[in-house]
Amino acid sequence: MKFFVDTADVDAIRELADLGMADGVTTNPSLILKSGRDILEVTREIAGLVDGPVSAEVVALDADAMIAEGRKLAAIADNIAVKVPLTWAGLKACRVLSAEGHMVNVTLCFSVNQALIAAKAGATFISPFIGRLDDINLDGMELIGEIRQVYDNYGFGTEILAASIRTVNHVAQCALVGADVITAPPAIIKALATHPLTDKGLEVFMADWAKTGQKIL
Ligand code: E4P
């Protein structure tokens, strides 16, 4: 399973990329706002930090303008994936941009039918939002499993990019149900390494080691 970093914070991306933990990056208008940076400039910098796909989102609402914005974003670097919303206009833009050879990430997916139609429109990635479904008392993880089943039933090559990940349990569950990619904030990716029993075990080992009076170096 690939790890994409869900941020436009270049320092956080660099730290994870240096550890081989950033197979790609996803951004959205809210994350660009949070970065305080110019979208074209920060996207170019991010695209230079990772080898894999960097999603940059269009903000137009009609298909022609989305296509124009998508072409401009895709021209930033070879590893840009143009992110379009799961609307009828977004699907039209997806169709055109993928036919031109661009990677397309169809975002704001909340149902199996939306995932199905995005795959038919040629999406490279589909982004179902787990946390936002959980927020309204629906089961985001169930959606990931259902999309996996539908894509496998018909051999769709669209990759399931599980998004809106809020907990480390979301990551484990995505791996179990077969999401192709997760995109998560840097803090969640770093938290994957932690376990209270690891901390507790280390504390005991350090205390016992101090009692030996020995040194390795
Ligand atoms: C990524 O592509 C999405 O924009 C992001 O994961 C949304 O996460 P949120 O629901 O926590 O804002």
XYZ file of C-alpha atoms and ligand atoms in Angstrom:
229
model
C 0.000 0.000 0.000
C 1.362 3.402 -0.976
C 1.539 6.323 1.472
C 0.696 9.773 0.169
C 1.125 12.756 2.490
C -1.959 14.939 2.789
C -0.364 18.369 3.215
C 1.223 21.333 1.448
C 3.804 21.730 4.233
C 7.118 21.220 2.432
C 9.177 20.605 5.586
C 6.843 17.795 6.677
C 6.914 16.281 3.174
C 10.727 16.461 3.048
C 11.063 14.666 6.402
C 8.799 11.803 5.315
C 10.302 11.614 1.818
C 13.801 11.236 3.303
C 12.522 8.171 5.196
C 10.868 6.657 2.120
C 7.433 7.261 3.652
C 6.114 9.639 0.978
C 5.148 7.810 -2.199
C 3.211 10.889 -3.251
C 1.408 13.976 -1.948
C -2.159 15.240 -2.014
C -3.182 18.867 -1.660
C -6.503 20.658 -1.801
C -7.597 24.317 -1.604
C -7.877 24.149 2.203
C -4.327 22.782 2.519
C -3.003 25.483 0.147
C -4.709 28.085 2.347
C -3.117 26.545 5.446
C 0.349 26.655 3.827
C 0.011 30.373 3.101
C 1.858 29.790 -0.198
C 1.095 30.432 -3.870
C -0.416 27.268 -5.387
C 1.823 27.147 -8.454
C 4.989 27.842 -6.490
C 4.336 25.400 -3.646
C 3.125 22.660 -6.001
C 6.328 22.989 -8.041
C 8.422 22.713 -4.877
C 6.482 19.665 -3.643
C 6.754 17.950 -7.034
C 10.528 18.195 -6.705
C 10.529 16.504 -3.295
C 8.831 13.216 -4.224
C 9.029 10.955 -7.254
C 5.375 9.880 -7.101
C 2.126 11.666 -7.909
C 1.410 15.115 -6.437
C -2.294 15.948 -6.568
C -3.111 19.586 -7.331
C -6.782 20.524 -7.337
C -8.661 22.619 -9.880
C -11.042 25.245 -8.501
C -13.237 25.972 -11.534
C -16.728 24.486 -11.538
C -17.393 24.118 -15.283
C -15.671 21.485 -17.387
C -13.891 23.744 -19.882
C -12.358 25.887 -17.155
C -11.414 22.775 -15.162
C -9.644 21.396 -18.222
C -7.744 24.667 -18.727
C -6.734 24.790 -15.060
C -5.830 21.100 -15.141
C -3.528 21.597 -18.121
C -1.817 24.505 -16.360
C -1.325 22.468 -13.170
C -0.119 19.411 -15.113
C 2.481 21.566 -16.887
C 4.186 22.249 -13.533
C 5.878 18.825 -13.469
C 5.597 15.324 -14.914
C 4.394 13.899 -11.581
C 1.332 16.134 -11.164
C -2.041 14.402 -10.830
C -4.844 16.824 -11.611
C -7.498 16.658 -8.910
C -11.088 17.250 -10.007
C -14.291 17.081 -7.937
C -16.759 14.252 -8.417
C -19.336 16.280 -10.330
C -20.603 15.803 -13.861
C -18.296 18.619 -14.999
C -15.423 16.998 -13.096
C -16.021 13.706 -14.890
C -15.963 15.468 -18.269
C -12.668 17.107 -17.318
C -11.368 13.739 -16.088
C -12.169 12.137 -19.424
C -10.382 14.828 -21.453
C -7.355 15.180 -19.180
C -6.793 11.416 -18.895
C -7.099 11.030 -22.680
C -4.319 13.621 -22.945
C -2.136 11.382 -20.775
C -2.445 13.273 -17.488
C -2.989 11.490 -14.167
C -6.378 12.449 -12.724
C -7.477 12.128 -9.093
C -11.261 12.348 -8.738
C -11.978 13.679 -5.275
C -14.913 14.158 -2.885
C -16.220 10.622 -3.464
C -18.835 9.436 -0.984
C -20.552 6.487 -2.687
C -19.862 3.310 -4.654
C -21.770 4.684 -7.634
C -19.574 7.781 -7.683
C -16.479 5.553 -7.615
C -17.896 3.430 -10.420
C -18.619 6.373 -12.697
C -15.213 7.955 -12.001
C -13.493 4.723 -13.052
C -15.528 4.698 -16.264
C -14.429 8.318 -16.899
C -10.798 7.154 -16.793
C -9.746 8.281 -13.312
C -6.221 7.312 -12.286
C -7.215 7.649 -8.615
C -10.546 7.775 -6.810
C -10.533 9.549 -3.449
C -13.264 8.307 -1.080
C -13.359 10.433 2.100
C -13.491 8.172 5.151
C -13.443 10.727 7.981
C -16.120 12.962 6.521
C -18.486 9.960 6.224
C -17.689 8.948 9.805
C -18.432 12.574 10.828
C -22.055 12.139 9.733
C -22.395 8.686 11.336
C -21.894 6.718 8.116
C -19.199 4.057 7.744
C -16.316 5.409 5.664
C -14.363 2.173 5.867
C -17.298 0.133 4.589
C -17.222 2.326 1.461
C -13.539 1.524 0.856
C -14.306 -2.219 1.003
C -17.283 -1.873 -1.329
C -15.304 0.092 -3.919
C -12.531 -2.545 -3.732
C -15.088 -5.250 -4.468
C -16.675 -3.374 -7.378
C -13.335 -2.470 -8.977
C -12.154 -6.069 -8.618
C -15.448 -7.453 -10.011
C -14.895 -5.595 -13.263
C -11.112 -5.186 -13.423
C -11.063 -1.388 -13.204
C -7.491 -0.102 -12.988
C -8.425 3.061 -11.072
C -6.493 3.118 -7.790
C -8.412 3.534 -4.531
C -6.799 6.477 -2.746
C -8.366 6.439 0.715
C -8.615 10.044 1.923
C -9.878 12.024 4.904
C -7.939 9.711 7.195
C -8.155 10.844 10.789
C -6.796 7.938 12.861
C -4.088 5.289 12.745
C -6.862 2.673 12.835
C -8.136 4.032 9.517
C -4.718 3.238 8.017
C -4.668 -0.344 9.311
C -8.236 -0.941 8.145
C -7.439 0.464 4.685
C -4.530 -1.964 4.404
C -6.779 -4.855 5.469
C -9.528 -4.083 2.948
C -7.072 -3.480 0.121
C -6.955 0.269 -0.555
C -4.182 0.918 -3.077
C -3.086 4.165 -1.430
C -3.799 6.071 1.764
C -3.310 9.788 2.038
C -2.896 11.004 5.583
C -1.613 14.062 7.438
C 2.067 13.830 8.490
C 1.122 13.424 12.170
C -0.948 10.307 11.425
C 1.848 8.748 9.354
C 4.348 9.387 12.158
C 1.897 8.012 14.747
C 1.876 4.662 12.903
C 5.222 3.944 14.566
C 3.927 4.361 18.104
C 2.483 1.854 20.564
C 2.145 2.277 24.343
C 3.676 -1.157 24.927
C 6.733 -0.139 22.883
C 7.184 2.915 25.152
C 6.624 0.833 28.287
C 8.983 -1.929 27.142
C 11.702 0.559 26.270
C 11.387 2.204 29.683
C 11.988 -1.153 31.412
C 14.907 -2.045 29.128
C 16.541 1.359 29.792
C 16.123 0.997 33.552
C 17.633 -2.510 33.539
C 20.451 -1.427 31.239
C 21.387 1.423 33.594
C 21.670 -1.150 36.423
C 24.260 -3.190 34.439
C 26.659 -0.220 34.479
C 27.758 -1.197 30.939
C 28.239 0.883 27.754
C 28.145 -0.182 24.101
C 30.031 2.887 22.793
C -7.232 14.458 0.247
O -7.149 14.300 -0.940
C -8.389 15.088 0.884
O -8.571 16.371 0.393
C -8.230 15.096 2.378
O -7.796 13.804 2.785
C -9.463 15.525 3.118
O -9.285 15.311 4.500
P -10.226 16.000 5.592
O -11.606 15.454 5.468
O -9.594 15.627 6.915
O -10.176 17.466 5.309
